[in-house]
Short mmCIF file of C-alpha atoms in Angstrom, two decimals:
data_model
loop_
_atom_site.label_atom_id
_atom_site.label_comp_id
_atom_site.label_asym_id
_atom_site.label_seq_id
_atom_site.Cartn_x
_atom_site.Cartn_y
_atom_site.Cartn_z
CA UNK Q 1 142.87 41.84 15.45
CA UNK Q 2 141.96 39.98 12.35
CA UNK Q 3 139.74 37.53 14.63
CA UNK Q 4 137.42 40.63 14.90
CA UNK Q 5 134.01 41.06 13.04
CA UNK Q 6 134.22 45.05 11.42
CA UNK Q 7 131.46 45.78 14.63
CA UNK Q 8 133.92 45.00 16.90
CA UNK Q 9 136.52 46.37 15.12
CA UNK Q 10 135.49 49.89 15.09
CA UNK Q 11 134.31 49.57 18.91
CA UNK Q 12 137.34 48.34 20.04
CA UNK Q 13 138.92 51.05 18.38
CA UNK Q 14 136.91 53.56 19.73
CA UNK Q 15 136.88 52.50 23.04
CA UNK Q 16 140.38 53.13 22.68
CA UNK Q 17 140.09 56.30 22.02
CA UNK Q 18 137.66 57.35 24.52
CA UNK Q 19 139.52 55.86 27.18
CA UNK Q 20 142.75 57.57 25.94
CA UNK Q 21 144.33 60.61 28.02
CA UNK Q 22 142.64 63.41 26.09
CA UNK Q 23 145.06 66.28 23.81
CA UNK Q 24 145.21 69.64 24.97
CA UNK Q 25 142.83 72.09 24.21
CA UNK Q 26 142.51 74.55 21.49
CA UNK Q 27 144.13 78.07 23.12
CA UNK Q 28 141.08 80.16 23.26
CA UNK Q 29 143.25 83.15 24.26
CA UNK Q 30 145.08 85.43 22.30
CA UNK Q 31 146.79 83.13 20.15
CA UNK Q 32 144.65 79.77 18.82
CA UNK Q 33 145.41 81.10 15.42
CA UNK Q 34 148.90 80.81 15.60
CA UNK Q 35 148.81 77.49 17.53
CA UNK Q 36 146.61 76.53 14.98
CA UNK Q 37 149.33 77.17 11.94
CA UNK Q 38 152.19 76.01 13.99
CA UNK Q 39 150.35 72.56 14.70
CA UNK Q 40 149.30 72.29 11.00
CA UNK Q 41 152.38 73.32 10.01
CA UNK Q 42 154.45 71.12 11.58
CA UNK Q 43 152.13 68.53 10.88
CA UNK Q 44 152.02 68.65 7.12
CA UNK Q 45 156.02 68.35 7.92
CA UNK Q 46 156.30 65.43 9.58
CA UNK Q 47 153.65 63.53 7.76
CA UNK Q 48 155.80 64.25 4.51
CA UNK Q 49 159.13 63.57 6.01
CA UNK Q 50 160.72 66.80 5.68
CA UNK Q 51 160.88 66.55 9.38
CA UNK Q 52 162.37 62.78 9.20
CA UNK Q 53 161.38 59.75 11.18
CA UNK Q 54 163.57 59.49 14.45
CA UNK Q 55 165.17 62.81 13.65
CA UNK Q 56 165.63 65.20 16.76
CA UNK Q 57 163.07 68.71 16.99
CA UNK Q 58 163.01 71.27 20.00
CA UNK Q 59 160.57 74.39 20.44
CA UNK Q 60 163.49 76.72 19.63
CA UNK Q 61 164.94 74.49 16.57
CA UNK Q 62 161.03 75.00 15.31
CA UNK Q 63 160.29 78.40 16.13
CA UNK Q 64 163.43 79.61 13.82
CA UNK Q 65 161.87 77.53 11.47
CA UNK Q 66 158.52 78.19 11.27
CA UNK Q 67 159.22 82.73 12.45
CA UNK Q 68 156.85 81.44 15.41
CA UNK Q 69 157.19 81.92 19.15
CA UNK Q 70 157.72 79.35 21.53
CA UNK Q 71 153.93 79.19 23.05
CA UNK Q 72 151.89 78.02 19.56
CA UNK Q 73 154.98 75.71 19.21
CA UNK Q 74 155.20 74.06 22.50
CA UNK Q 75 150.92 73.45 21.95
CA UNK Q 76 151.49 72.06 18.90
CA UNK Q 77 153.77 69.64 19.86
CA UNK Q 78 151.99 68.50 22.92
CA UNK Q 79 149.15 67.89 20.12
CA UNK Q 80 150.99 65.96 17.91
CA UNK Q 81 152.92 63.56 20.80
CA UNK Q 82 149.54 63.10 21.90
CA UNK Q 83 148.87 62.36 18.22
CA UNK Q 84 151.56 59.87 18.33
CA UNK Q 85 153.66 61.95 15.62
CA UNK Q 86 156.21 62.93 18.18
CA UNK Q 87 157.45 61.77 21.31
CA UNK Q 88 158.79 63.95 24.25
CA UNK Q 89 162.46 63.36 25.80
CA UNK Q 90 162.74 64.80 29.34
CA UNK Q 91 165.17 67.33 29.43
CA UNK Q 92 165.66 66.86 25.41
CA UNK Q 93 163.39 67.88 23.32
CA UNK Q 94 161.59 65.89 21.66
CA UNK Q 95 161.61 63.36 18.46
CA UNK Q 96 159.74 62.33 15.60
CA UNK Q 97 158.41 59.29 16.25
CA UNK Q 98 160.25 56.40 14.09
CA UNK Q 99 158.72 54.18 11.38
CA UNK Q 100 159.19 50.50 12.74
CA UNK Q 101 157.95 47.05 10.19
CA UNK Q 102 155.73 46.59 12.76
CA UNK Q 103 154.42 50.20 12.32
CA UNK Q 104 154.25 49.30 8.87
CA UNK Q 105 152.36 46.06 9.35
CA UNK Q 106 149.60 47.13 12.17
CA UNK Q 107 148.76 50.24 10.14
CA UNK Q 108 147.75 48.23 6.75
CA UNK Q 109 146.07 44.98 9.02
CA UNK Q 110 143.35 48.41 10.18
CA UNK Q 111 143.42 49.74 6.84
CA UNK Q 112 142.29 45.97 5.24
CA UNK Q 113 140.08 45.54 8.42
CA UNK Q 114 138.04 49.08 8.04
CA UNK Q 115 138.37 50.29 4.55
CA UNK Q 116 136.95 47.53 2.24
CA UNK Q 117 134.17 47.42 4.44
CA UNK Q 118 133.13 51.11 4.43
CA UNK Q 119 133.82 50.82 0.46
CA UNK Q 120 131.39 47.71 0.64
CA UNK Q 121 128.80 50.49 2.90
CA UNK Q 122 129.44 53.50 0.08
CA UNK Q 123 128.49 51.54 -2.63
CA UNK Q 124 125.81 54.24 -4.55
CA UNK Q 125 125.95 56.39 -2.23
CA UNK Q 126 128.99 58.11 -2.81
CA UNK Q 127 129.43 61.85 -4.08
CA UNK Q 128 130.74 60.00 -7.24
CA UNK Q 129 131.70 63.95 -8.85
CA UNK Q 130 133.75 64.67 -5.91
CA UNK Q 131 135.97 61.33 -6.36
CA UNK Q 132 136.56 62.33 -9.85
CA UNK Q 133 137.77 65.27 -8.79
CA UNK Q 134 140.59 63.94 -6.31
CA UNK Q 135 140.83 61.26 -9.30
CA UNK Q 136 141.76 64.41 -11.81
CA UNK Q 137 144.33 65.54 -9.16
CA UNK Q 138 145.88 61.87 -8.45
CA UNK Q 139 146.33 61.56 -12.16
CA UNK Q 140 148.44 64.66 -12.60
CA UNK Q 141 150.72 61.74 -10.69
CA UNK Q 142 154.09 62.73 -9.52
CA UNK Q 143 157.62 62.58 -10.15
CA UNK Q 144 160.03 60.40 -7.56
CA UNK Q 145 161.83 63.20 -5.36
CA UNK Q 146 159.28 65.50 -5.89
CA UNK Q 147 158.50 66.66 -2.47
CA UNK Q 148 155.19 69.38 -3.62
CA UNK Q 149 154.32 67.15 -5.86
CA UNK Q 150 154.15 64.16 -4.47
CA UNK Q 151 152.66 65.66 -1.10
CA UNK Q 152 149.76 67.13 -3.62
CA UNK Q 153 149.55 63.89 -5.03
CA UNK Q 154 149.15 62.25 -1.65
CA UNK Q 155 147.13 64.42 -0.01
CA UNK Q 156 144.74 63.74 -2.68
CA UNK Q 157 144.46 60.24 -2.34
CA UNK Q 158 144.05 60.35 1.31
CA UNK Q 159 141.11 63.05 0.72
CA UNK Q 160 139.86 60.13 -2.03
CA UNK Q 161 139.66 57.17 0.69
CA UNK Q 162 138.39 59.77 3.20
CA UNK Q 163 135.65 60.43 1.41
CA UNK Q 164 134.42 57.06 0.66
CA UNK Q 165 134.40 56.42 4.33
CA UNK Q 166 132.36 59.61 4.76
CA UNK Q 167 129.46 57.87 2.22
CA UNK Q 168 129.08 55.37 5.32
CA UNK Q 169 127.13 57.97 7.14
CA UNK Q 170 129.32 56.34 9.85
CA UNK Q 171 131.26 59.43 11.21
CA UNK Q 172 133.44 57.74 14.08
CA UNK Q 173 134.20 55.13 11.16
CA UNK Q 174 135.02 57.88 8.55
CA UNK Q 175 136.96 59.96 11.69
CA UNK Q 176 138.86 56.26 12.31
CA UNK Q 177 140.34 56.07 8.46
CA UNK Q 178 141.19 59.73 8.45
CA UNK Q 179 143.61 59.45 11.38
CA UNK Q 180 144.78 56.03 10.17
CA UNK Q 181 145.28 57.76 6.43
CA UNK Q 182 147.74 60.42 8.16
CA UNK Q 183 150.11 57.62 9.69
CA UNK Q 184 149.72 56.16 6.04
CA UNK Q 185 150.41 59.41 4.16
CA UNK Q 186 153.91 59.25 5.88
CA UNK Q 187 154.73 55.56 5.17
CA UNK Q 188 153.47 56.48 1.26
CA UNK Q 189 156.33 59.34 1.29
CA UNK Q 190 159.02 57.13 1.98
CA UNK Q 191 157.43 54.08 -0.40
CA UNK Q 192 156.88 56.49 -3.37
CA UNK Q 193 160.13 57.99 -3.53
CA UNK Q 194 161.49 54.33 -4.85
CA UNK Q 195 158.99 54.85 -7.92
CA UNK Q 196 156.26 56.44 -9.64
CA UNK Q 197 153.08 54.42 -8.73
CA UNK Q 198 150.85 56.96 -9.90
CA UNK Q 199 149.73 54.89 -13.34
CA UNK Q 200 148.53 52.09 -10.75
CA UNK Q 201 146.71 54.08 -8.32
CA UNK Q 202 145.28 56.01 -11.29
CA UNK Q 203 143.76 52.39 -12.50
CA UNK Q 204 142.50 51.55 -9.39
CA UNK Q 205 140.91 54.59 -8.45
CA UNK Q 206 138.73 54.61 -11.95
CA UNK Q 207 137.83 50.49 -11.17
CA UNK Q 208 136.59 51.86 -7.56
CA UNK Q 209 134.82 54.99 -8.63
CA UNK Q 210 132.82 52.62 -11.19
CA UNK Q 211 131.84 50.00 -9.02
CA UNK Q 212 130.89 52.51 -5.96
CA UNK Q 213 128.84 54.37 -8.83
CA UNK Q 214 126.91 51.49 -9.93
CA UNK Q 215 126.28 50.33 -6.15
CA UNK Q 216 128.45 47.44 -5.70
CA UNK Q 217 129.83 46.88 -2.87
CA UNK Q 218 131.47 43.51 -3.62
CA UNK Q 219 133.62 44.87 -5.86
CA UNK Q 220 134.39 47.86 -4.35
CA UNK Q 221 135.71 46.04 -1.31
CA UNK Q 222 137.67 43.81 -3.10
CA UNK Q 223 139.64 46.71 -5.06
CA UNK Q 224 139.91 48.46 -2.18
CA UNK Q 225 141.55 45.33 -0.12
CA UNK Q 226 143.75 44.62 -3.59
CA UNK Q 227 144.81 48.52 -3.45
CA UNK Q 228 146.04 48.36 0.02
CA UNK Q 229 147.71 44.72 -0.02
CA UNK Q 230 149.51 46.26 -3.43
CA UNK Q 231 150.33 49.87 -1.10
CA UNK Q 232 151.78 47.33 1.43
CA UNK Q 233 154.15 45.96 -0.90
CA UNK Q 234 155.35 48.53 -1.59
CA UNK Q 235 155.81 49.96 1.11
CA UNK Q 236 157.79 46.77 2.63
CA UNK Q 237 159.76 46.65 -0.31
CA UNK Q 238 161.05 49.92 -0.13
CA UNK Q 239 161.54 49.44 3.62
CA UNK Q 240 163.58 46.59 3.64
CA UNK Q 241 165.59 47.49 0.17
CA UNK Q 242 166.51 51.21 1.59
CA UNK Q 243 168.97 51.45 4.18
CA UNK Q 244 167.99 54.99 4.90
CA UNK Q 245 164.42 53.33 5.98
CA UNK Q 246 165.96 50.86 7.94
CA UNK Q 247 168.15 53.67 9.65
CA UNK Q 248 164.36 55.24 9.95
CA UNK Q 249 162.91 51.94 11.08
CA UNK Q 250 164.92 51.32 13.95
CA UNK Q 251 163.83 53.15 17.55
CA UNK Q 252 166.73 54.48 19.39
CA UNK Q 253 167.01 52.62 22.80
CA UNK Q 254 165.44 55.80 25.16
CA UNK Q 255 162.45 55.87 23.60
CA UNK Q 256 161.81 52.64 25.59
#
């Protein structure tokens, strides 16, 4: 992966994707608002952990949960396994799929291949009002254990990086970061419970909103690469120094 030029990259990726079994389609019947909410819904769950890594889920266990009926949540799952949030057991359910260190490690080797480069392409040409206003939210920070908060917290962040990509004008590169900053957002709420980051990210977010305002891309790429090597380090850290992550980190043997 790392031999790649950022072309290839984002091809390679995208062939990928094209040539991957497609999800199933929006209900256009009755109900494709509720399978809409149940598939956010359970969405926004697993991505901050109050459904847990490798913890068991089932269409009945969910539609107590969530007052919905089994149809919007038996589309939303097949959504998210296809998604790569869940996975389906035959005859079990199904599970949230686990956070593994090499999870961990092949999410933030895309993140340092794509991201500094479409910071490099958004130099002055970003909506520089709209990153100060996911700035303003990111500096409200949040407090470890926190679950709103930190979710608001993260969820602005993600919508920060998003939107940089957007600047490209490169909207399969932009689409790219947005799915890899969902299977981020989770590994961020397990990192950030360890400690309150938010004074860093604050920091680096002003740095890159400067240097994307003033149109250069040099810099912008390399705070954006030192941002995610410092998110990996976290991240690692708490991985390897929690043993609730490495209960998290570890498939069970039937997932294959």
């Amino acid at each position: 992966m790392s031999d790649l030029t950022m072309p290839e990259a984002v091809t390679a990726v995208a062939l990928a994707v094209d040539a991957a079994p497609r999800a199933p389609k929006r209900d256009t019947g009755a109900e494709p608002l509720l399978n809409d909410q149940a598939y956010e819904r359970i969405k926004r769950d697993v991505i901050a952990c109050v459904l847990p890594p490798g913890s068991s889920i089932s269409e009945s266990q969910l539609g107590g949960q969530y007052r919905l009926g089994k149809a919007p949540i038996r589309m939303a799952l097949q959504r998210l396994a296809h998604e790569g949030l869940v996975r389906a057991l035959p005859r079990r359910g199904y599970v949230v799929s686990p956070v593994t260190l090499q999870d961990i490690q092949d999410i933030f080797e895309l993140r340092l291949l794509l991201e500094p480069q479409a910071a490099r392409q958004a130099a002055g040409k970003v909506d520089a009002s709209r990153l100060k206003l996911l700035d303003d939210v990111c500096r409200a920070g949040y407090r470890p254990g926190d679950v709103v908060g930190t979710q608001r917290f993260l969820e602005a962040n993600a919508s920060f990086h998003v939107t940089i990509a957007q600047a490209t004008g490169n909207q399969r590169l932009a689409h790219l970061i947005e799915a890899l900053l969902d299977e981020m957002t989770r590994l961020l709420h397990m990192g950030l419970t360890s400690r309150d980051r938010s004074s860093e990210m604050q920091h680096e977010h002003g740095a890159l909103v400067k240097a994307l305002r003033r149109g250069d891309g040099d810099t912008a790429a390399l705070i954006c690469r030192e941002q995610i090597e410092a998110a990996r380090t976290m991240v690692l850290h708490a991985a390897l120094n929690s043993r609730a992550m490495l209960t998290m980190a570890i498939p069970t043997a039937d997932l294959g």
